[in-house]
mmCIF file with all atom_site columns, C-alpha atoms in Angstrom:
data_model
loop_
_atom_site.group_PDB
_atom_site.id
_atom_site.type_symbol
_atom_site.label_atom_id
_atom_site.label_alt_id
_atom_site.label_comp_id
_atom_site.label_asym_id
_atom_site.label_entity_id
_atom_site.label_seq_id
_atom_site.pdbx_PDB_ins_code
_atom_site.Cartn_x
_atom_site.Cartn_y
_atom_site.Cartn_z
_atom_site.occupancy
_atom_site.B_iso_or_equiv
_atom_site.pdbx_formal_charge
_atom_site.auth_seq_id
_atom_site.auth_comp_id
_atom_site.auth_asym_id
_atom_site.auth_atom_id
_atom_site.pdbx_PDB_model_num
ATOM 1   C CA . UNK A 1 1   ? -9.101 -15.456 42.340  1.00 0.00 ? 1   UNK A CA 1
ATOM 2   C CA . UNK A 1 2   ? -5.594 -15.787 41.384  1.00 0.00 ? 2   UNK A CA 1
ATOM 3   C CA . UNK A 1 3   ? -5.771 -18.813 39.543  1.00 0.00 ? 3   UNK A CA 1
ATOM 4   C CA . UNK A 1 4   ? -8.441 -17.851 37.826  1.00 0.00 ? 4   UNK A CA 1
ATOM 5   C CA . UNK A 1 5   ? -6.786 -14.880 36.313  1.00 0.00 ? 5   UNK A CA 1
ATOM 6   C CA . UNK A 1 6   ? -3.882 -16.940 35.366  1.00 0.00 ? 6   UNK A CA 1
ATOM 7   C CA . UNK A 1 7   ? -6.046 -19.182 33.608  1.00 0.00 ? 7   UNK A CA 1
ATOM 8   C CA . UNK A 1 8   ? -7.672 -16.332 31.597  1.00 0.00 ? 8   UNK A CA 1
ATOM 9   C CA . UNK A 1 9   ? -4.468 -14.637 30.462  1.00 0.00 ? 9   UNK A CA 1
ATOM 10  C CA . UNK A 1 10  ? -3.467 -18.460 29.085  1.00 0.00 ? 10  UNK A CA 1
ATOM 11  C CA . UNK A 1 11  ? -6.500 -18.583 27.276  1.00 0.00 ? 11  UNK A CA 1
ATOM 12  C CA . UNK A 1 12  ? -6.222 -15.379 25.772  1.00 0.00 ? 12  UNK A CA 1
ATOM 13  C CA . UNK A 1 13  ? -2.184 -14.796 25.235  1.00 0.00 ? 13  UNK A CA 1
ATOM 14  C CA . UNK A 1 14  ? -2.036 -17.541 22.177  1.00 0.00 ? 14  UNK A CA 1
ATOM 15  C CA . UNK A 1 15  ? -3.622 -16.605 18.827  1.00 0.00 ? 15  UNK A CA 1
ATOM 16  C CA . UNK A 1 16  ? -3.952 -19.744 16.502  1.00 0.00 ? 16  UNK A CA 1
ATOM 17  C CA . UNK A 1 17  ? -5.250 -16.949 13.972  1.00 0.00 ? 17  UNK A CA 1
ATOM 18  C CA . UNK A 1 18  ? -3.665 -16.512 10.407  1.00 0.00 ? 18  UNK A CA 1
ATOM 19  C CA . UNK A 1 19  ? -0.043 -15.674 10.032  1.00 0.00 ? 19  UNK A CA 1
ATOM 20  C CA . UNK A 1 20  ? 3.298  -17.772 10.128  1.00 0.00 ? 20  UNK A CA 1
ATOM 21  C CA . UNK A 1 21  ? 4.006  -19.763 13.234  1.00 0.00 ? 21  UNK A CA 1
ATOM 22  C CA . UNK A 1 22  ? 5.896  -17.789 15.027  1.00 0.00 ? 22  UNK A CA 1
ATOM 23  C CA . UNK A 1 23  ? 8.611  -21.022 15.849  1.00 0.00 ? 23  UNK A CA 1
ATOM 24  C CA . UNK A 1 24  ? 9.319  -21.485 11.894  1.00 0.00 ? 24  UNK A CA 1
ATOM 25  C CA . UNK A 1 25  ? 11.071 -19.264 9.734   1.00 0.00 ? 25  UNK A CA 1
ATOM 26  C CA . UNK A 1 26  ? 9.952  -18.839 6.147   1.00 0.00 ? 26  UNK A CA 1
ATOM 27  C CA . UNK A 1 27  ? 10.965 -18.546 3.151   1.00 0.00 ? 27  UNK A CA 1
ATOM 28  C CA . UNK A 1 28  ? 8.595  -17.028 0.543   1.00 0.00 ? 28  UNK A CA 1
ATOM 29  C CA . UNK A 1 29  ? 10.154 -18.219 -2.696  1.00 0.00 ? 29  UNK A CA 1
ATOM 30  C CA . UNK A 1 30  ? 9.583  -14.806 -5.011  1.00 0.00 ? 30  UNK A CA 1
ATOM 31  C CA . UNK A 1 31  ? 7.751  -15.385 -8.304  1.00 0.00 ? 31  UNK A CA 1
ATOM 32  C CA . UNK A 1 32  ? 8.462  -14.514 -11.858 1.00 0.00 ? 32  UNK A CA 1
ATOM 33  C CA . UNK A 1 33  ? 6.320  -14.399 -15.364 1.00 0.00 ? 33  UNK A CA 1
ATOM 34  C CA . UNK A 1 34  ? 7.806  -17.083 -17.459 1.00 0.00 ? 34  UNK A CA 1
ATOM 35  C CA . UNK A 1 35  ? 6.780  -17.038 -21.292 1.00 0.00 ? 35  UNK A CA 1
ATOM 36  C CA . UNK A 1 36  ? 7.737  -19.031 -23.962 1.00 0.00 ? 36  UNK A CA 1
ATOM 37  C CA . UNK A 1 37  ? 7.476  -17.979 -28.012 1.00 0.00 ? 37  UNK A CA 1
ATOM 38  C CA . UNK A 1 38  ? 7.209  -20.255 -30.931 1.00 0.00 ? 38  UNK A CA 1
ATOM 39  C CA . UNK A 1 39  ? 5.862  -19.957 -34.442 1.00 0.00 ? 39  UNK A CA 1
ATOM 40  C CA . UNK A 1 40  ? 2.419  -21.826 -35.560 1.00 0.00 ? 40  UNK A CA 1
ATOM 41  C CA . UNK A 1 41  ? 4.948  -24.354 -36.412 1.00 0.00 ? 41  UNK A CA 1
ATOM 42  C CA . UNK A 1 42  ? 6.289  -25.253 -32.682 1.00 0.00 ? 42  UNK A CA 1
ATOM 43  C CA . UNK A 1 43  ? 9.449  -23.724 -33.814 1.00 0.00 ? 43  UNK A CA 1
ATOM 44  C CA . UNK A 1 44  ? 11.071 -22.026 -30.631 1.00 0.00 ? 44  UNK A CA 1
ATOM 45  C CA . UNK A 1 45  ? 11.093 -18.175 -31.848 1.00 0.00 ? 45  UNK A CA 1
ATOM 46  C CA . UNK A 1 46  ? 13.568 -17.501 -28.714 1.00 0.00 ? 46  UNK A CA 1
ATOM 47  C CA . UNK A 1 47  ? 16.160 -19.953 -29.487 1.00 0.00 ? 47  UNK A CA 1
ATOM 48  C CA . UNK A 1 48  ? 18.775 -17.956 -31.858 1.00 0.00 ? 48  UNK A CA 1
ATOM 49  C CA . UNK A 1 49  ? 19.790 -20.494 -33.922 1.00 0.00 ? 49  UNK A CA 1
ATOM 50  C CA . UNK A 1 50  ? 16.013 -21.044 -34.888 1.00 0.00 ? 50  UNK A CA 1
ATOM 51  C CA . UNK A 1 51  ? 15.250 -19.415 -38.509 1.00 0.00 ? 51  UNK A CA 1
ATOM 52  C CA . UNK A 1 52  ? 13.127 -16.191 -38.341 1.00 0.00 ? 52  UNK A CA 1
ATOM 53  C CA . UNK A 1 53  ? 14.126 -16.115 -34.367 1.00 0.00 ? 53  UNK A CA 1
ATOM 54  C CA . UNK A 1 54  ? 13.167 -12.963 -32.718 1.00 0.00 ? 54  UNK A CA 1
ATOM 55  C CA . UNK A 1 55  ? 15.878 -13.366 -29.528 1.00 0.00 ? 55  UNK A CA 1
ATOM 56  C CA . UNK A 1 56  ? 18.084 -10.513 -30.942 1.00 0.00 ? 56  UNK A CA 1
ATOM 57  C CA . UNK A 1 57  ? 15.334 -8.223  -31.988 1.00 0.00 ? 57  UNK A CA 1
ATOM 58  C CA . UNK A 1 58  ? 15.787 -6.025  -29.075 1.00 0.00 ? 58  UNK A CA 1
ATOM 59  C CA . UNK A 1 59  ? 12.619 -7.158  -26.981 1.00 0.00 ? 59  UNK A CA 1
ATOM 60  C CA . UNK A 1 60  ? 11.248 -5.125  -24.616 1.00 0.00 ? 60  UNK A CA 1
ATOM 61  C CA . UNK A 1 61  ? 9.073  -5.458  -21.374 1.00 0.00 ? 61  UNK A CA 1
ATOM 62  C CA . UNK A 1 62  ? 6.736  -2.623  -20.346 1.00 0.00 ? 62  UNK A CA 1
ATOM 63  C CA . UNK A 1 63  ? 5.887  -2.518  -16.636 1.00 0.00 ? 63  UNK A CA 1
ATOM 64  C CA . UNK A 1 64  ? 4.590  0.293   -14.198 1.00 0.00 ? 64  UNK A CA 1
ATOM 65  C CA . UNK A 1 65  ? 5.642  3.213   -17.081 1.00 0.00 ? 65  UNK A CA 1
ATOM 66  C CA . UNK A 1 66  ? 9.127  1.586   -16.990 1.00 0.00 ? 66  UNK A CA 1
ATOM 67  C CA . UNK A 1 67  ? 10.927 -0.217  -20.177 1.00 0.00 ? 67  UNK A CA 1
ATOM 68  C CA . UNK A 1 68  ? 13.497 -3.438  -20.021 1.00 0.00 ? 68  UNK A CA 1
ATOM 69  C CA . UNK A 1 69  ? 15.088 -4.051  -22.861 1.00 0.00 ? 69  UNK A CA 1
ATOM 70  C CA . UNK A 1 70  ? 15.911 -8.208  -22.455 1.00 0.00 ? 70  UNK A CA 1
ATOM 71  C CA . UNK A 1 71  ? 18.940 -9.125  -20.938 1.00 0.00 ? 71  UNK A CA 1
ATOM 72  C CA . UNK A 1 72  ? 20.038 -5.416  -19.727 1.00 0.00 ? 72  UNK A CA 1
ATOM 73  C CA . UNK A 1 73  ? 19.911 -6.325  -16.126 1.00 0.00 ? 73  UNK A CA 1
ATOM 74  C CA . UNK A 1 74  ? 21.846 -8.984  -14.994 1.00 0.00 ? 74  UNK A CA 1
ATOM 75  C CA . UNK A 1 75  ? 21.383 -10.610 -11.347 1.00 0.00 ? 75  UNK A CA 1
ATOM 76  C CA . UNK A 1 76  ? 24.312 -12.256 -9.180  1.00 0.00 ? 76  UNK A CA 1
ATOM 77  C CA . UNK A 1 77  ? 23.478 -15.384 -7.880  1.00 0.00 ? 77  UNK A CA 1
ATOM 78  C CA . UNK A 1 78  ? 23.025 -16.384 -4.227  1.00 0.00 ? 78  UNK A CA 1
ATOM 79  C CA . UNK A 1 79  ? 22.133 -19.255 -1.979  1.00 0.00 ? 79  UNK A CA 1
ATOM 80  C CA . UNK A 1 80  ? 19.638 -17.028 -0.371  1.00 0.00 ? 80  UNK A CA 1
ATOM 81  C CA . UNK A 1 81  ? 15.997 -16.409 -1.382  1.00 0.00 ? 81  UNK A CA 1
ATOM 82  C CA . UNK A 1 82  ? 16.833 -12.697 -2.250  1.00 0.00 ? 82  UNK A CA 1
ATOM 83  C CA . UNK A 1 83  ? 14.536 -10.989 -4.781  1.00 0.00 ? 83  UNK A CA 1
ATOM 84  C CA . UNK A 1 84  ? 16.076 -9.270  -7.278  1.00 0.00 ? 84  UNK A CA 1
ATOM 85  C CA . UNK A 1 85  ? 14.258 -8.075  -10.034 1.00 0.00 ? 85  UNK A CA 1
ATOM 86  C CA . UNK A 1 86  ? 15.642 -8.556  -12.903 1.00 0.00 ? 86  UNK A CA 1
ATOM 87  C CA . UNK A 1 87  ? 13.445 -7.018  -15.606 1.00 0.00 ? 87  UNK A CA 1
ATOM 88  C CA . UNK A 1 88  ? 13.190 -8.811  -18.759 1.00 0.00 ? 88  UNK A CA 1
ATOM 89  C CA . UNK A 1 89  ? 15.648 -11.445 -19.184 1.00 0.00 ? 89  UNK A CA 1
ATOM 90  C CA . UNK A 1 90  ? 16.399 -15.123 -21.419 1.00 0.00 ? 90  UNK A CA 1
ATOM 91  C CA . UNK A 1 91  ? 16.795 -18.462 -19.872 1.00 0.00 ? 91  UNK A CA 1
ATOM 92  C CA . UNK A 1 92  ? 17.401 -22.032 -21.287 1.00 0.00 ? 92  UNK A CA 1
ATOM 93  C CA . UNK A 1 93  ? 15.770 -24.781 -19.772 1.00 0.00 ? 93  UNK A CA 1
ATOM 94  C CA . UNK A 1 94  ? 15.947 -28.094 -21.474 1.00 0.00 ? 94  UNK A CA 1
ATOM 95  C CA . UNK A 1 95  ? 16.634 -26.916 -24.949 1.00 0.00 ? 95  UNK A CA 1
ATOM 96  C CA . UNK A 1 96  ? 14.452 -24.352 -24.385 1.00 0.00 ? 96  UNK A CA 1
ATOM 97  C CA . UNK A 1 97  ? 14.540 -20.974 -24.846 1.00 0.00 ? 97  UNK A CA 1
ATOM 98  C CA . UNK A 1 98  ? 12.335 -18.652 -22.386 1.00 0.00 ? 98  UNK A CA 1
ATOM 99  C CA . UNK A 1 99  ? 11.900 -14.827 -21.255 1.00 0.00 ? 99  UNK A CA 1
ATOM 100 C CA . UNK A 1 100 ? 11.513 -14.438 -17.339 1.00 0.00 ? 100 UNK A CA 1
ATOM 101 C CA . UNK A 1 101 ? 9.997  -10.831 -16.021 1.00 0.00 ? 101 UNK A CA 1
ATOM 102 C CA . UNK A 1 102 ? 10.624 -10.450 -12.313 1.00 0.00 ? 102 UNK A CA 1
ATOM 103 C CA . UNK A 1 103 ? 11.636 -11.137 -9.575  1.00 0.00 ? 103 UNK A CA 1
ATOM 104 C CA . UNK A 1 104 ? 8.921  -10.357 -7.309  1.00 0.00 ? 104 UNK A CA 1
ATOM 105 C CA . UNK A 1 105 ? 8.533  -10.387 -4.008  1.00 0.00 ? 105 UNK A CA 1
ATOM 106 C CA . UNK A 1 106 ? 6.396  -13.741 -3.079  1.00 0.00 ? 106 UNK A CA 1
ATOM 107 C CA . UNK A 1 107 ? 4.580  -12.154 0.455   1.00 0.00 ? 107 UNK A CA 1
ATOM 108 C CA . UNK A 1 108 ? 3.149  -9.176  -2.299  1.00 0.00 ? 108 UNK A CA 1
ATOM 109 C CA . UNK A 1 109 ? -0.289 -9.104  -3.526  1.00 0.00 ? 109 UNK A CA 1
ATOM 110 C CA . UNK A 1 110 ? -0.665 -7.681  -7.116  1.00 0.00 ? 110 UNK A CA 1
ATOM 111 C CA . UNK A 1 111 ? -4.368 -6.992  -8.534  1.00 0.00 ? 111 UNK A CA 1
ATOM 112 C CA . UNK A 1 112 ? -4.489 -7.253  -12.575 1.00 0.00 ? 112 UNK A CA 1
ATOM 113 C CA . UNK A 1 113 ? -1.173 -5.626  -13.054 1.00 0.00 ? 113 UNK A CA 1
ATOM 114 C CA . UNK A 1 114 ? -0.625 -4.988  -16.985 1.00 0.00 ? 114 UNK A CA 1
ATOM 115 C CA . UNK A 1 115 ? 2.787  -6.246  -18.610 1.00 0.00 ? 115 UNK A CA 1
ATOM 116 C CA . UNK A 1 116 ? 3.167  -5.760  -22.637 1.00 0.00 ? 116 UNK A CA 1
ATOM 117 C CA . UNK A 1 117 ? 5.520  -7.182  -24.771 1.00 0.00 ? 117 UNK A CA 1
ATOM 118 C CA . UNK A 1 118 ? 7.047  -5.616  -27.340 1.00 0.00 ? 118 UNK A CA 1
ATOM 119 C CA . UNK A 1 119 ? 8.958  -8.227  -29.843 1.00 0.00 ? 119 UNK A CA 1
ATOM 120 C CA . UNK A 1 120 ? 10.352 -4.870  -31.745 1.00 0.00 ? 120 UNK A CA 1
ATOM 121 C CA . UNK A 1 121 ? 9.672  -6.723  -34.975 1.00 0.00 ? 121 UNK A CA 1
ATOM 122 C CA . UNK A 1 122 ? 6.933  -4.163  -36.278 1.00 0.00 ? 122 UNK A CA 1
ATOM 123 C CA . UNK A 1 123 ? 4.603  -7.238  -35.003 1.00 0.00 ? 123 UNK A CA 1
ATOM 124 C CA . UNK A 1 124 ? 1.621  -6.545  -32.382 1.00 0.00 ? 124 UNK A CA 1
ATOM 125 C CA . UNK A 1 125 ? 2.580  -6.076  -29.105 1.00 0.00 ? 125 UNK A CA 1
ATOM 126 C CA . UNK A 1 126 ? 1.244  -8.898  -26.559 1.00 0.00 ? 126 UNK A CA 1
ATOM 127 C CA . UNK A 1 127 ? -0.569 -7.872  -23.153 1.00 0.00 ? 127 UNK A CA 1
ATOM 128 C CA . UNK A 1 128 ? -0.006 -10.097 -20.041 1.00 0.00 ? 128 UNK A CA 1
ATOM 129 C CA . UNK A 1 129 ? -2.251 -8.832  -17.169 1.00 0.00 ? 129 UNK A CA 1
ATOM 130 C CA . UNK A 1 130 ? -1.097 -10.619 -13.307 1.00 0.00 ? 130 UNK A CA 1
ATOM 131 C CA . UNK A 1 131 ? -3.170 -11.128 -10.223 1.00 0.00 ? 131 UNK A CA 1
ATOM 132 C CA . UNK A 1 132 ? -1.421 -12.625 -7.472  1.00 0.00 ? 132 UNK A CA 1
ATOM 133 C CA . UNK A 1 133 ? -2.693 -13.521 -3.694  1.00 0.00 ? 133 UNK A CA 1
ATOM 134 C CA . UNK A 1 134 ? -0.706 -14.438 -1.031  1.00 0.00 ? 134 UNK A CA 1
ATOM 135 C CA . UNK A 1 135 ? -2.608 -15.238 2.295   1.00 0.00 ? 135 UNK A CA 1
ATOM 136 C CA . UNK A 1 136 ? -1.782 -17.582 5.496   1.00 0.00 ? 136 UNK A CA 1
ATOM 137 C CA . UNK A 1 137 ? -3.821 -20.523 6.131   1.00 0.00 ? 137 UNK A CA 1
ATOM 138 C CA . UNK A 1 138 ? -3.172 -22.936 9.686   1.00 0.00 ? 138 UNK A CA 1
ATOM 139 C CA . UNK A 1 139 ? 0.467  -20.979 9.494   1.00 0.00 ? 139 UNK A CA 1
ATOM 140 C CA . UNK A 1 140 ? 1.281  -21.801 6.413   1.00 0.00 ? 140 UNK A CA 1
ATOM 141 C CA . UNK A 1 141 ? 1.994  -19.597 3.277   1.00 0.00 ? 141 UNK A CA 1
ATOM 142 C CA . UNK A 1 142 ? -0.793 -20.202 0.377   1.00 0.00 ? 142 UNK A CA 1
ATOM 143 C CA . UNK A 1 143 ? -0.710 -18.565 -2.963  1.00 0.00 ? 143 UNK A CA 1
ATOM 144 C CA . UNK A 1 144 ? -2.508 -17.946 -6.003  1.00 0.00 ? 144 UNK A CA 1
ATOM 145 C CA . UNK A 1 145 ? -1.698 -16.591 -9.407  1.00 0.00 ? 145 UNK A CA 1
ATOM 146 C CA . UNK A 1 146 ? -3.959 -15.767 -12.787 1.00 0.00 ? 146 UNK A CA 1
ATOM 147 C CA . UNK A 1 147 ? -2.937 -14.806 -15.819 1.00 0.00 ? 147 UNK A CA 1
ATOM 148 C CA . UNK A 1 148 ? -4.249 -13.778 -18.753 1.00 0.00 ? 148 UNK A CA 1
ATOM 149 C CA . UNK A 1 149 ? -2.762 -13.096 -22.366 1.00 0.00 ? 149 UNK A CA 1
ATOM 150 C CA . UNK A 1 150 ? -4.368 -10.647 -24.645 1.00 0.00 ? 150 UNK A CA 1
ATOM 151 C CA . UNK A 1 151 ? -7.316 -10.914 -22.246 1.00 0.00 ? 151 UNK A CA 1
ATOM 152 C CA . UNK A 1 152 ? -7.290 -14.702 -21.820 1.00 0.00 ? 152 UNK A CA 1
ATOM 153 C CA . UNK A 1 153 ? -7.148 -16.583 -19.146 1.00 0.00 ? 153 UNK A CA 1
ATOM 154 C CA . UNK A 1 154 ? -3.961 -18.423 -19.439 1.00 0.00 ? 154 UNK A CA 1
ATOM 155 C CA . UNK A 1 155 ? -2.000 -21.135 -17.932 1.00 0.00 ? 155 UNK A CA 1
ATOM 156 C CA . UNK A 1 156 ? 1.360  -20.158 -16.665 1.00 0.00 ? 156 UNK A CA 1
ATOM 157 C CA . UNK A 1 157 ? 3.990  -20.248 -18.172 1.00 0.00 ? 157 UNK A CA 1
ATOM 158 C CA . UNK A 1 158 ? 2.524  -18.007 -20.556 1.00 0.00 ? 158 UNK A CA 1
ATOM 159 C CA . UNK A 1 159 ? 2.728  -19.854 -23.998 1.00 0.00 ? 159 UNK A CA 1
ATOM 160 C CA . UNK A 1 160 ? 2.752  -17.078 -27.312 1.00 0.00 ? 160 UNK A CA 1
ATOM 161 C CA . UNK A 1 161 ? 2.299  -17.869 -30.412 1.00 0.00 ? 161 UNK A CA 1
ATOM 162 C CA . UNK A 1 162 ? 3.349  -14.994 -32.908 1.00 0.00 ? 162 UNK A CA 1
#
């Protein structure tokens, strides 16, 4: 009788159900909304140096009631995979000029959250709306993200062209 209660409770103390492995540790890189802006030209709108850029025009993010101007919150850097939001700030990549929004947390599921853009140029604002699903599959993290831009289905990074 006693072995055959020991051999029930190993049977039923594992759980090879969803969630990390309980031997790794992860982890979850966090995610931000990358966007690039050119003209109908190709002509990087972001870069300064770039005739009629818009990178000084006092852009702004609006996100969950709350305004970021670009650039107004700076983040340290760390070895660590810390999120840190950010807000709205510029990057260069590759001669590149970009706008990041984020961090977020990468574990965080977000359902058609609404981010607008405004370019403070008397120009149309532009409305980027996020869905993001994180799940765990055979232990392992799996995400998914949609966008959409002005009620597009996008690819990221977002691509606008003003």
């Amino acid at each position: 009788m006693l072995s055959l209660l020991c051999a029930a409770m190993g049977f039923t103390g594992c759980d090879d159900g969803d969630g990390p492995d309980p031997d790794t540790i992860w982890d979850i890189y966090p995610f931000a909304i990358n966007i690039y802006v050119t003209d109908k030209q190709g002509n990087d709108l972001l870069n300064p140096e770039t005739e009629n850029s818009i990178a000084d025009n006092g852009i702004k993010a609006i996100f969950r009631g709350n305004t970021y101007e670009k650039d107004s919150t700076v983040a340290g850097n760390s070895r660590a995979l810390l999120v840190i939001f950010s807000g709205l700030t510029s990057f260069e990549y590759n001669d590149t000029y970009g706008l990041s929004f984020g961090d977020f947390n990468g574990e965080t599921n977000f359902e058609r959250e609404t981010l607008v853009l405004d370019w403070n140029d008397g120009s149309k604002r532009d409305t980027i709306t996020f869905s993001r699903r994180f799940w765990w599959e055979n232990h392992e993290p799996q995400s998914e993200n949609t966008f959409w831009l002005n009620g597009v289905e996008t690819e990221a990074p977002i691509r606008i062209v003003k």
